[in-house]
XYZ file of C-alpha atoms in Angstrom:
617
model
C 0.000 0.000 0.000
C 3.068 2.693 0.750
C 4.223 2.040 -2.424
C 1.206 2.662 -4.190
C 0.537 5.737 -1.941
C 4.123 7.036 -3.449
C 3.177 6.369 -6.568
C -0.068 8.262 -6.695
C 1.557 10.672 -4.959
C 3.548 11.356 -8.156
C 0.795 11.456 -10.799
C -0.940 13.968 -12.964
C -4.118 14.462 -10.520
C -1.808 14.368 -7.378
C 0.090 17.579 -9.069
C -3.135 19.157 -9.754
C -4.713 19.268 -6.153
C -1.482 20.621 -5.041
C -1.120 23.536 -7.568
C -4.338 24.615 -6.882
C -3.469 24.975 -2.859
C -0.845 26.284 -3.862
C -2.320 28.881 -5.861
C -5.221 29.146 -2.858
C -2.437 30.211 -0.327
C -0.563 32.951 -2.078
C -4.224 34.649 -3.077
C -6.301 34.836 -0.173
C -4.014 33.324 2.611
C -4.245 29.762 4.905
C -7.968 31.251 6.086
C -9.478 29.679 2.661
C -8.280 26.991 3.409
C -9.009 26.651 7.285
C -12.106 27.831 6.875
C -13.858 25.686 4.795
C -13.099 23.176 6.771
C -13.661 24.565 10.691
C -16.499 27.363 9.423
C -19.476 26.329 11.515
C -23.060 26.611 8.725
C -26.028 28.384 10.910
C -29.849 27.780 11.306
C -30.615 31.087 11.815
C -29.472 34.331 11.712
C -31.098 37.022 14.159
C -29.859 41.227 13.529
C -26.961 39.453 12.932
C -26.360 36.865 15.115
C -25.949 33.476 14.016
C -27.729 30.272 15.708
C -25.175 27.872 14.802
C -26.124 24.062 13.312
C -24.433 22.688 16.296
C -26.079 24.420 19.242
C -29.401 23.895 17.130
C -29.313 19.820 16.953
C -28.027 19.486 20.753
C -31.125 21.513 21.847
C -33.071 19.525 19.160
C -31.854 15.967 21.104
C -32.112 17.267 24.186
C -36.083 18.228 23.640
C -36.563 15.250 22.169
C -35.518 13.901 24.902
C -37.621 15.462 27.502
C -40.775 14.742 25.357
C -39.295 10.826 25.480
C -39.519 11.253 29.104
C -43.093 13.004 29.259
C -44.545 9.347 27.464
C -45.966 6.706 29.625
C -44.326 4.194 26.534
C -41.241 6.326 25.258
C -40.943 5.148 21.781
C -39.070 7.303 19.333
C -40.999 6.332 16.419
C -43.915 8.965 18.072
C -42.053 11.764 18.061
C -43.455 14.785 15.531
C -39.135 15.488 14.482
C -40.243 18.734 12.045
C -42.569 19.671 14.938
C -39.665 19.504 17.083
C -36.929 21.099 14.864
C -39.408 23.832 14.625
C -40.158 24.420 17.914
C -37.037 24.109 19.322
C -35.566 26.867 16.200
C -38.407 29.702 17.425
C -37.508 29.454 21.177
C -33.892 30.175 19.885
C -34.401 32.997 17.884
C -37.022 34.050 21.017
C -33.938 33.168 23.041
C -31.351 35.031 20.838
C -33.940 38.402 20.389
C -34.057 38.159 24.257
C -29.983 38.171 24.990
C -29.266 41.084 22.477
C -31.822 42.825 24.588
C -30.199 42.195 27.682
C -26.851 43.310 26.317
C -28.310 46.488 24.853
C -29.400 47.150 28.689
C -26.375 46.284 30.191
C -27.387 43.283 31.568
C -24.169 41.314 31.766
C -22.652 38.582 34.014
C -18.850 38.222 34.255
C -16.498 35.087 34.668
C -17.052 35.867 38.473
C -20.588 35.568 38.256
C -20.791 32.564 36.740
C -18.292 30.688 38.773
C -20.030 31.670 41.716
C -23.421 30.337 40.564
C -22.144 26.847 39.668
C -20.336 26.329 42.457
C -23.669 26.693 44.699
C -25.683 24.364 42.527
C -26.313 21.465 44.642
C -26.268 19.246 41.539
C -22.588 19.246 41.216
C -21.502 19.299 44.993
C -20.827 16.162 46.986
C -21.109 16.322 50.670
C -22.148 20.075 50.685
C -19.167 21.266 48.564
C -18.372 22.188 44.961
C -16.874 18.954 43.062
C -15.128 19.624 39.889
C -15.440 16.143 38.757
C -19.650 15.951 39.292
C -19.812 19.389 37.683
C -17.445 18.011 34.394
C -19.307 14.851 34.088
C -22.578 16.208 34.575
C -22.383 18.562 32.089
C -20.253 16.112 29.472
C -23.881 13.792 30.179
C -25.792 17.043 29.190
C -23.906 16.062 26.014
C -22.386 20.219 26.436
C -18.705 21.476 26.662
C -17.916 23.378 30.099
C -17.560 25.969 27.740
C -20.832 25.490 25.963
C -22.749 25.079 29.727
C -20.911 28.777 31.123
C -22.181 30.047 27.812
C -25.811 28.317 28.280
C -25.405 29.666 32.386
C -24.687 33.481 30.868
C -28.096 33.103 28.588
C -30.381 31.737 30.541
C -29.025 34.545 33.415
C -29.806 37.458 31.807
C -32.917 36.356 29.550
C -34.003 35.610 33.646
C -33.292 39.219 34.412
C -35.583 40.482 31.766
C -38.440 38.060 32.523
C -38.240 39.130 36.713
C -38.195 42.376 35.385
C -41.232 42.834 33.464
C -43.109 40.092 35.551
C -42.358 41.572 38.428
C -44.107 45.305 37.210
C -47.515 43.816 36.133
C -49.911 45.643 38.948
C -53.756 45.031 39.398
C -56.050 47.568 41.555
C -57.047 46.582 45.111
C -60.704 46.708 43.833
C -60.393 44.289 40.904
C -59.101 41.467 43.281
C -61.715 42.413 45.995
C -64.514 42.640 43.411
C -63.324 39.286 41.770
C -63.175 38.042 45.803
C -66.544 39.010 46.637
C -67.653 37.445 43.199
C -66.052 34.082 44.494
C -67.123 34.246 47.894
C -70.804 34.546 46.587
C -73.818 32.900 48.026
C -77.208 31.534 46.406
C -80.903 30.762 47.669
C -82.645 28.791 45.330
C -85.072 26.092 44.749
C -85.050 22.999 42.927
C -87.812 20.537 40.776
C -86.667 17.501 39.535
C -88.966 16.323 36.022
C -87.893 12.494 35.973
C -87.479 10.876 32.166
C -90.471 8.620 33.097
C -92.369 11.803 32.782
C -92.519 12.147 28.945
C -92.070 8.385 28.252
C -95.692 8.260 27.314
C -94.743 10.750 24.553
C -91.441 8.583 23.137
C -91.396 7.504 19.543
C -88.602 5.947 17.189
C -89.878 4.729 14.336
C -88.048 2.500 11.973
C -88.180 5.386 9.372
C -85.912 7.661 12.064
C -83.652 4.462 12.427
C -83.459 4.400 8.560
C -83.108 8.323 8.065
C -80.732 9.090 10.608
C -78.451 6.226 9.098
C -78.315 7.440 5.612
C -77.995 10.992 7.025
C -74.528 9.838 9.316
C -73.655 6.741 7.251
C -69.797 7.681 7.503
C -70.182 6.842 11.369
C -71.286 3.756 10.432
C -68.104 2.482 9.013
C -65.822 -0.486 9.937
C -62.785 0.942 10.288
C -59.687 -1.362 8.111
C -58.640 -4.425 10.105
C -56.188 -6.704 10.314
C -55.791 -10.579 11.701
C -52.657 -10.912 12.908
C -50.066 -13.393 14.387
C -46.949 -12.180 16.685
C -44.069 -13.944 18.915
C -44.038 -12.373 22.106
C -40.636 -12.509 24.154
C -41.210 -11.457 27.810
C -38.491 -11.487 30.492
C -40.918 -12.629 33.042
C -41.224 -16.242 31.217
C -37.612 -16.585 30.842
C -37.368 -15.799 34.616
C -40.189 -18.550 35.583
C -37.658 -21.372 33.326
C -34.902 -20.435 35.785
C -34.039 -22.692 38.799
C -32.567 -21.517 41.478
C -30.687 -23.348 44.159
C -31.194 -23.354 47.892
C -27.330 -22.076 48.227
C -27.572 -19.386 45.704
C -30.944 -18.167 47.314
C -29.254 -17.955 50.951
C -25.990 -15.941 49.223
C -28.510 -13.639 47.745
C -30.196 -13.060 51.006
C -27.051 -12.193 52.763
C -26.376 -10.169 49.331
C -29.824 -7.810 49.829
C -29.529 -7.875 53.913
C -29.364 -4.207 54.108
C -31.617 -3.461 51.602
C -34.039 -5.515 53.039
C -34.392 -4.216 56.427
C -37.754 -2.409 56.200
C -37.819 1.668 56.189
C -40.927 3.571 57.322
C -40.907 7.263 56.797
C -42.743 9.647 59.306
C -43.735 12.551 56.620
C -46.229 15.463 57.134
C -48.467 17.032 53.946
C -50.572 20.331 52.437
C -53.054 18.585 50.306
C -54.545 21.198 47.815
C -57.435 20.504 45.653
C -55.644 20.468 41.978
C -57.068 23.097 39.846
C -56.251 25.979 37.631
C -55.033 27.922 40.785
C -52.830 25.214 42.506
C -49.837 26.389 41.162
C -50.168 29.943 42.447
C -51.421 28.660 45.623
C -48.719 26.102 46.722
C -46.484 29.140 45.345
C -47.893 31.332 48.309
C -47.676 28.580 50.244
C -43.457 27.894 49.853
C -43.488 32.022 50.188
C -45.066 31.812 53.721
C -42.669 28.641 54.226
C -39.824 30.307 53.550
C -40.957 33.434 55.655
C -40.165 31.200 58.616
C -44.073 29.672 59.580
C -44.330 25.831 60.734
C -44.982 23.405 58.190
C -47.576 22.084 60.758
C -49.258 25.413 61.801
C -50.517 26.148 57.182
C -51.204 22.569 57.350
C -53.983 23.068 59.865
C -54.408 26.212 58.365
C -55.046 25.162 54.185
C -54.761 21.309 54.005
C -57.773 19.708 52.688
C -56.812 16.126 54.403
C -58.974 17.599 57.486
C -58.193 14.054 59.145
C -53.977 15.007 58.924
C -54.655 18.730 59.144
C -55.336 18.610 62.868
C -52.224 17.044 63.176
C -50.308 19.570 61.525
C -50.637 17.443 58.602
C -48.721 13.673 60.110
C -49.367 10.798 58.526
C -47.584 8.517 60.699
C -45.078 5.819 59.935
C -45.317 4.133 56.972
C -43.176 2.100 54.788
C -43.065 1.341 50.465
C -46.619 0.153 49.024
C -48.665 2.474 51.336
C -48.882 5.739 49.260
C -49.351 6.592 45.668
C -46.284 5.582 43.726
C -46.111 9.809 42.740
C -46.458 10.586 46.501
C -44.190 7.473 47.254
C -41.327 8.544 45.138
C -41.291 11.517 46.311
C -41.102 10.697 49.943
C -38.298 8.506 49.532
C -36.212 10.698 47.290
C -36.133 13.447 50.545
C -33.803 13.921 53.294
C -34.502 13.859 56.720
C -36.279 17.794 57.391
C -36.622 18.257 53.753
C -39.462 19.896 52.058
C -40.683 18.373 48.446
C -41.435 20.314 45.465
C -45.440 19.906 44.659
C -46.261 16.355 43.554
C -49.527 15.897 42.249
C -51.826 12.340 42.485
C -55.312 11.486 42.490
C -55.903 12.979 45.772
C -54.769 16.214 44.705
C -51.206 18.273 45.201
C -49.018 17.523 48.281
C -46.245 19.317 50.008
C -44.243 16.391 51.224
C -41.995 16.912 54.657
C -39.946 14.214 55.952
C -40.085 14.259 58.977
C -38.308 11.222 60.816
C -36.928 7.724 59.295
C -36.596 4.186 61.316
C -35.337 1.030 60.090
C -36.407 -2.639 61.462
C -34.744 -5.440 61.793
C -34.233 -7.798 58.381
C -37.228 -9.731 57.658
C -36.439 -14.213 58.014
C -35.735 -15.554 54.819
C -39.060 -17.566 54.674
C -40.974 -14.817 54.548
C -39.239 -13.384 51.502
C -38.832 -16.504 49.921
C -40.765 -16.222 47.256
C -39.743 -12.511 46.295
C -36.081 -13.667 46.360
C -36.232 -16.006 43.727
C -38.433 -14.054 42.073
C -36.029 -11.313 41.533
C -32.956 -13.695 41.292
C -34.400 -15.651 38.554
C -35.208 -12.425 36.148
C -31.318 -11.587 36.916
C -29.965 -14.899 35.650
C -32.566 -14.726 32.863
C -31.728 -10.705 31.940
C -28.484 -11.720 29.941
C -30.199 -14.688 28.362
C -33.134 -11.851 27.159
C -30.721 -9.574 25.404
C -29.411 -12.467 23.794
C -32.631 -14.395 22.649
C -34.101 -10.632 21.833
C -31.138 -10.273 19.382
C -31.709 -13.817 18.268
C -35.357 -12.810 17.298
C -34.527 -9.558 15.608
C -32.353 -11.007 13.326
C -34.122 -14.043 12.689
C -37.590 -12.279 12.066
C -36.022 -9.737 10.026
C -34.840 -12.448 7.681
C -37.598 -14.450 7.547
C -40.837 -15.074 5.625
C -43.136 -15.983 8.459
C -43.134 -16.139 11.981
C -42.908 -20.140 12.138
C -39.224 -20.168 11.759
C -38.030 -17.840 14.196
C -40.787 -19.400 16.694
C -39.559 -22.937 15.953
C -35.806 -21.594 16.491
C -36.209 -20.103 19.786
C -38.651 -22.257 21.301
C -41.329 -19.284 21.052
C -44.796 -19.335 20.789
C -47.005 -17.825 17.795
C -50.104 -16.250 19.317
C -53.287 -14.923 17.102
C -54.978 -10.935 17.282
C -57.789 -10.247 15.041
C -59.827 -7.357 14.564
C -56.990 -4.764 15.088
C -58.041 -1.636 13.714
C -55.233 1.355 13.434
C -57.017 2.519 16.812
C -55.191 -0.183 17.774
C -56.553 -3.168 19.646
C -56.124 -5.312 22.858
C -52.378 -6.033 24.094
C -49.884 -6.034 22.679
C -51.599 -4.130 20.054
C -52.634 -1.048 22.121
C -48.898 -0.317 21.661
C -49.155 2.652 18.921
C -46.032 1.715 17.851
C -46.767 -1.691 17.315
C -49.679 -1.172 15.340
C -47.951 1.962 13.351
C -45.077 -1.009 11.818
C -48.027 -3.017 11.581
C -50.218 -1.181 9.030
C -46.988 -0.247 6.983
C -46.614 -0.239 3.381
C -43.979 -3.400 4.071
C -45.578 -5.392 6.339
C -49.349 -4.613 5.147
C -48.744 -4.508 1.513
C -44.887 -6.591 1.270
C -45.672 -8.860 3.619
C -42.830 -8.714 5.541
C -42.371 -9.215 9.409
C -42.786 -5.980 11.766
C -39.370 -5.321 13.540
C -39.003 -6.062 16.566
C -41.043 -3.597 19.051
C -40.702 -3.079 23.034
C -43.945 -3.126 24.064
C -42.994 -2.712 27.712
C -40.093 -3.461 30.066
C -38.701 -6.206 29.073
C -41.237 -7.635 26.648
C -40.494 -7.119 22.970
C -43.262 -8.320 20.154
C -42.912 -9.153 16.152
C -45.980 -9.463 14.329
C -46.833 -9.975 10.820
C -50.506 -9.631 9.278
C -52.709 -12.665 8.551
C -55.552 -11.108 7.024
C -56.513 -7.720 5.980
C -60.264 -6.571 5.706
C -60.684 -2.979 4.009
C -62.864 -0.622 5.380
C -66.949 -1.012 4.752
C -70.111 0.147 5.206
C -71.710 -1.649 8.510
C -75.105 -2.605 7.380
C -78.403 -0.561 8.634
C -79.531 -4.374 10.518
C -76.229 -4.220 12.549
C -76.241 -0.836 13.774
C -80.333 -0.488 14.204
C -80.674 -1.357 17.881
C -77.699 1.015 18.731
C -79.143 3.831 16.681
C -82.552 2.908 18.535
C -80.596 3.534 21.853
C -79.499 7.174 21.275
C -82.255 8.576 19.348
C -84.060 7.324 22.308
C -82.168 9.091 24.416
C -81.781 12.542 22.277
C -85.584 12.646 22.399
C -85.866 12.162 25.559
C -83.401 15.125 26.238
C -85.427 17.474 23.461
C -88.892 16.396 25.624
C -87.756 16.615 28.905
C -86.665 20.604 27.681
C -89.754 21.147 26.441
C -91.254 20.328 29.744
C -89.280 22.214 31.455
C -89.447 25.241 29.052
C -93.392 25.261 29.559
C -93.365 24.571 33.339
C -90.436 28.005 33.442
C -93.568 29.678 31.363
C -96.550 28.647 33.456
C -94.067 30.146 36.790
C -93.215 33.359 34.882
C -97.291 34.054 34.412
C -97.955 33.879 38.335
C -98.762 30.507 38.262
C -98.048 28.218 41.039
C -95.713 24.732 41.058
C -98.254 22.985 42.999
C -100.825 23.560 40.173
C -98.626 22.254 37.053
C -98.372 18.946 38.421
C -94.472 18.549 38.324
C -93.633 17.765 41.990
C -92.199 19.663 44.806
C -89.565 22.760 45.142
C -86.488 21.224 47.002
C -84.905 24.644 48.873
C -81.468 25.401 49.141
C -80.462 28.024 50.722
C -76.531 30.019 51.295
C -75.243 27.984 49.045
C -71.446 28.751 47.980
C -69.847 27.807 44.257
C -68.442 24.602 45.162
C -71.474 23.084 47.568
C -71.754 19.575 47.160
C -75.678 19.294 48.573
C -76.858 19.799 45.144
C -75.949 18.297 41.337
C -73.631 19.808 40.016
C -74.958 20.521 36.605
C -77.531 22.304 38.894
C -74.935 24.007 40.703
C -73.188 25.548 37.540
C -76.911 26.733 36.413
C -77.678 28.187 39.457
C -74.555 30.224 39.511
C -75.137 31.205 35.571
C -78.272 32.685 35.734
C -78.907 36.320 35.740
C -79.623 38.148 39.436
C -83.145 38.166 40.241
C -85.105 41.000 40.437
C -86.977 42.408 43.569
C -89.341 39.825 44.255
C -89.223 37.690 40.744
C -87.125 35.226 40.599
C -84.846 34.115 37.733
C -85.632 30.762 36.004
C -82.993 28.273 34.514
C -82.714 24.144 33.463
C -80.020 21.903 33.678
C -80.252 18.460 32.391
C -79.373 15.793 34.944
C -78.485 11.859 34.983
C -82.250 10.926 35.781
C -84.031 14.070 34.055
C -84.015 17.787 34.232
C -83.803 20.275 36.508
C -86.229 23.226 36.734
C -84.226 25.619 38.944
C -85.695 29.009 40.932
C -83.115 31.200 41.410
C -84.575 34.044 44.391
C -81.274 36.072 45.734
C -78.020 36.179 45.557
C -75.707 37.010 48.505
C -72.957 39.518 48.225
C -69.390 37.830 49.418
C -67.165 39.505 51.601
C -63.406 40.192 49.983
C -62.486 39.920 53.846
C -63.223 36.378 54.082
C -61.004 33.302 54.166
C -58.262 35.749 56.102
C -55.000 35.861 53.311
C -57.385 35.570 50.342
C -57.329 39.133 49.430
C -53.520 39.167 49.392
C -53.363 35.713 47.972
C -55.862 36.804 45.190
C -54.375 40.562 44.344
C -50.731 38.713 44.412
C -52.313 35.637 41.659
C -53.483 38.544 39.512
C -50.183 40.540 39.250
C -48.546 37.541 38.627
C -50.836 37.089 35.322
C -50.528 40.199 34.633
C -46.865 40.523 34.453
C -46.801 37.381 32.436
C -48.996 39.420 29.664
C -47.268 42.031 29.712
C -43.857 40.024 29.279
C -45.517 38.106 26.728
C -46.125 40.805 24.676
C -42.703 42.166 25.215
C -41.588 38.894 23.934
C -43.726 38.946 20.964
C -42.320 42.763 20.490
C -38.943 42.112 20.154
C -39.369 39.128 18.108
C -41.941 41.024 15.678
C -38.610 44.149 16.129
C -36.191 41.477 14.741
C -34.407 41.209 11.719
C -34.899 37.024 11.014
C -33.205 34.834 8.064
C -32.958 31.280 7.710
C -30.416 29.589 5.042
């Protein structure tokens, strides 16, 4: 090979390429050639400022990323990539708009600045102080520079300085909030008829012609959707683990192995349970202010917890060990350190404010009585190595293949059946989009190839192929008539049972009395605030809609309910005080500013960007 390589180096072309560098250097210096090879292309360029290609596809990976880690199934194959690359360009050149601004301003932070804000980030310290080898790797696993992350540190500061800034200016009037308060804290008196459905039963009629017409008229929501039959191999670590025996010996070495981790932990923790709603950020945000302020985690637990059973405890719970909470409200719990506070974590129950507030450990539980559990876990660790290797196996060996028999017969696997799966997907494994995305491809539906292999879950990976395919079609008018039946049944019903109502609201508005019109008896409710529960609440929200009665005549509404309709009386409505609930007017007039000085930095936003001077390659 060197002699070839001396060869060449002596030939026509050789002379050539070297003439023309040559001739490259003397005109317009080593730069020509130095640059065409280090010159970095841009996205974007903003007044000026280029967004290189670089920065662009590390921010594009890492949001792809974080939307990986948002899916209850991460699979790649659902990410939207051009809604991505899009996305991620605009905040950029939002980002980029934003840092020229600061600079115009002055807004700068030195070499000093920077330094001193890493080195308090609690991320990259070990035992309370700053370690240079957590910081390096931490941000090489970021996939930055250290360069690249003081650079990222020096944006995100000052773009931070201009959001505080505006936000932190957006005022509201001390009579907005209280008027909005007193609005909130508002009171109703009304009265309630129920009309029951059995009520205009004797008027119900579906004829076969409103079957027949109301078919033709939505005959596209009539239609089978495309389906497929289809076989699949499923490989699940779980029945690898069951083939694996384990010994008596190795059992009692793993025992010893997990001693420490086996000795129970129960965690004494206290908790704020909010209701979750479109407020509960602001208020657990006024909550960590009056935390911070210095007042007991105990004492706004009694105060605002909603777990009245914990509240008068200053929110304890007790001891408890794994398995007892939520698994949010469990993670959570057992990621804190002893006197720690957690951020808010949100379950069914609503959003806590986690405190840890004592841990104990008990003695390690007899091997008999985690037998079972033992092997359990020992036997999917012996069979782990043998999954990645069989999962290879199949991946190969269904890619190559023409049907599933082979690979099935090869690795001892089982072929198992699926019909009726729609693109909608189907029962499992099949409710995995992915899955059923490979399966309706052009290859597989149309080639009639395999699917690759798909992880379905942890540790269980699926190939399919299709057996049959039926196209979509028209369902016929016999299959579909009892269902149509069903909910023109019910629509009448709804359209009669208004009607009633409408003409018992007239007969009240003329004078006349309930007792007279035959539709039952008023059921009174009296003082009652937005979120009662003593009454539906489809009756509730009508109640609070309708208009403010006048002197003596009351205002009239409907609500439809699960057994009927609701004629509703609406006869006063009860000013709320803006003093009650102690901190609300505060709380309220400090939720309002907040909104408003995210507007108002919104629109700065969107002024600056609409200010800019924008190209893209």
């Amino acid at each position: 090979m060197l002699q070839d390589i001396r060869e060449n180096s002596q030939g026509t072309i050789a002379k050539i390429i070297i003439g023309l560098l040559i001739v490259s250097l003397s005109i317009w210096g080593m730069d020509a050639i130095v640059g065409g090879f280090s010159g970095e292309p841009e996205v974007a360029t903003v007044n000026g400022e280029d967004i290189t290609e670089r920065e662009f596809l590390r921010v594009v990976q890492m949001e792809s990323q974080r939307r990986l880690s948002g899916m209850e199934r991460p699979d790649p194959a659902m990410l939207n990539e051009d809604q991505i690359r899009k996305d991620v360009l605009d905040s950029l050149v939002q980002e980029q708009v934003l840092i020229q601004d600061a600079n115009a301003q002055g807004l700068v932070l030195d070499d000093e600045d920077i330094d001193a804000l890493i080195t308090q980030m609690p991320q990259f310290q070990v035992d309370g102080q700053f370690n240079r080898d957590r910081f390096v790797s931490s941000v090489r696993n970021l996939g930055m520079g250290v360069g690249e992350f003081r650079e990222a540190m020096h944006k995100q500061y000052v773009v931070n300085q201009i959001r505080g800034g505006v936000m932190q200016s957006g005022l509201v009037a001390n009579e907005n909030a209280a008027q909005l308060l007193r609005i909130q804290n508002q009171t109703r008196d009304f009265r309630v008829v129920q009309i029951p459905a059995s009520a205009v039963s004797d008027e119900l009629e579906v004829t076969d012609a409103d079957i027949e017409a109301f078919y033709k008229e939505n005959s596209d929501a009539f239609r089978q959707a495309e389906q497929v039959d289809a076989t699949y191999i499923t490989l699940s670590l779980g029945v690898l683990a069951e083939k694996v025996e384990i010994s008596q010996e190795d059992l009692e070495a793993y025992y010893e192995q997990r001693a420490g981790d086996l000795a129970r932990e129960e965690r004494r923790a206290s908790h704020i349970l909010i209701e979750d709603g479109s407020d509960s950020d602001q208020v657990m945000a006024a909550i960590q202010k009056r935390l911070d302020a210095g007042e007991s985690f105990g004492d706004l637990a009694k105060e605002l917890s909603v777990d009245t059973v914990s509240a008068k405890e200053g929110g304890d719970l007790g001891f408890a060990g794994r398995g007892v909470y939520d698994e949010a409200f469990e993670k959570a719990l057992f990621a804190l350190e002893e006197g720690e506070i957690s951020d808010p974590v949100k379950t069914s129950f609503g959003v806590h404010l986690i405190s840890l507030d004592d841990v104990r450990r008990s003695e390690v539980p007899p091997l008999a009585e985690l037998e079972q559990q033992l092997r359990t876990e020992l036997a999917r660790k012996h069979a782990q190595e043998e999954y990645a290797e069989v999962r290879a196996q199949l991946a190969d060996s269904a890619y190559a293949a023409d049907d599933l028999a082979g690979p099935a017969k090869e690795l001892g696997l089982e072929i198992r059946e699926a019909t009726g799966v729609t693109k909608d997907g189907g029962q499992a494994p099949f409710d995995h989009s992915g899955l059923v995305r490979q399966l309706f491809s052009e290859d597989v539906l149309e080639g009639g190839y395999n699917t690759e292999l798909i992880d379905v879950g942890d540790n269980v990976s699926v190939v399919a192929r299709v057996g049959e395919y039926r196209k979509a079609q028209q369902l016929a008018l016999e299959d579909v008539q009892n269902d149509i039946r069903s909910s023109l049944e019910t629509r009448k019903t709804r359209e009669l049972l208004g009607a009633r109502a409408d003409a018992i609201i007239a007969d009240l508005e003329k004078g006349e009395a309930l007792e007279t019109l035959n539709a039952g008896d008023w059921e009174q409710f009296e003082g009652q605030a937005r979120n009662a529960q003593s009454a539906d609440q489809q009756v509730m929200r009508a109640a609070f809609s309708l208009v403010r009665p006048a002197e003596g005549e009351p205002s009239y509404g409907t609500a439809m309910t699960k057994n009927g309709v609701a004629v509703i009386a609406l006869d006063a409505v009860n000013e709320g005080s803006p003093e009650e609930g102690g901190g609300d007017l505060d709380q309220l007039r400090t939720f309002l500013a907040s909104l408003e000085g995210q507007r108002e930095y919104a629109a700065y936003q969107q002024f600056l960007r609409n200010s800019a001077e924008v190209s893209r390659p």
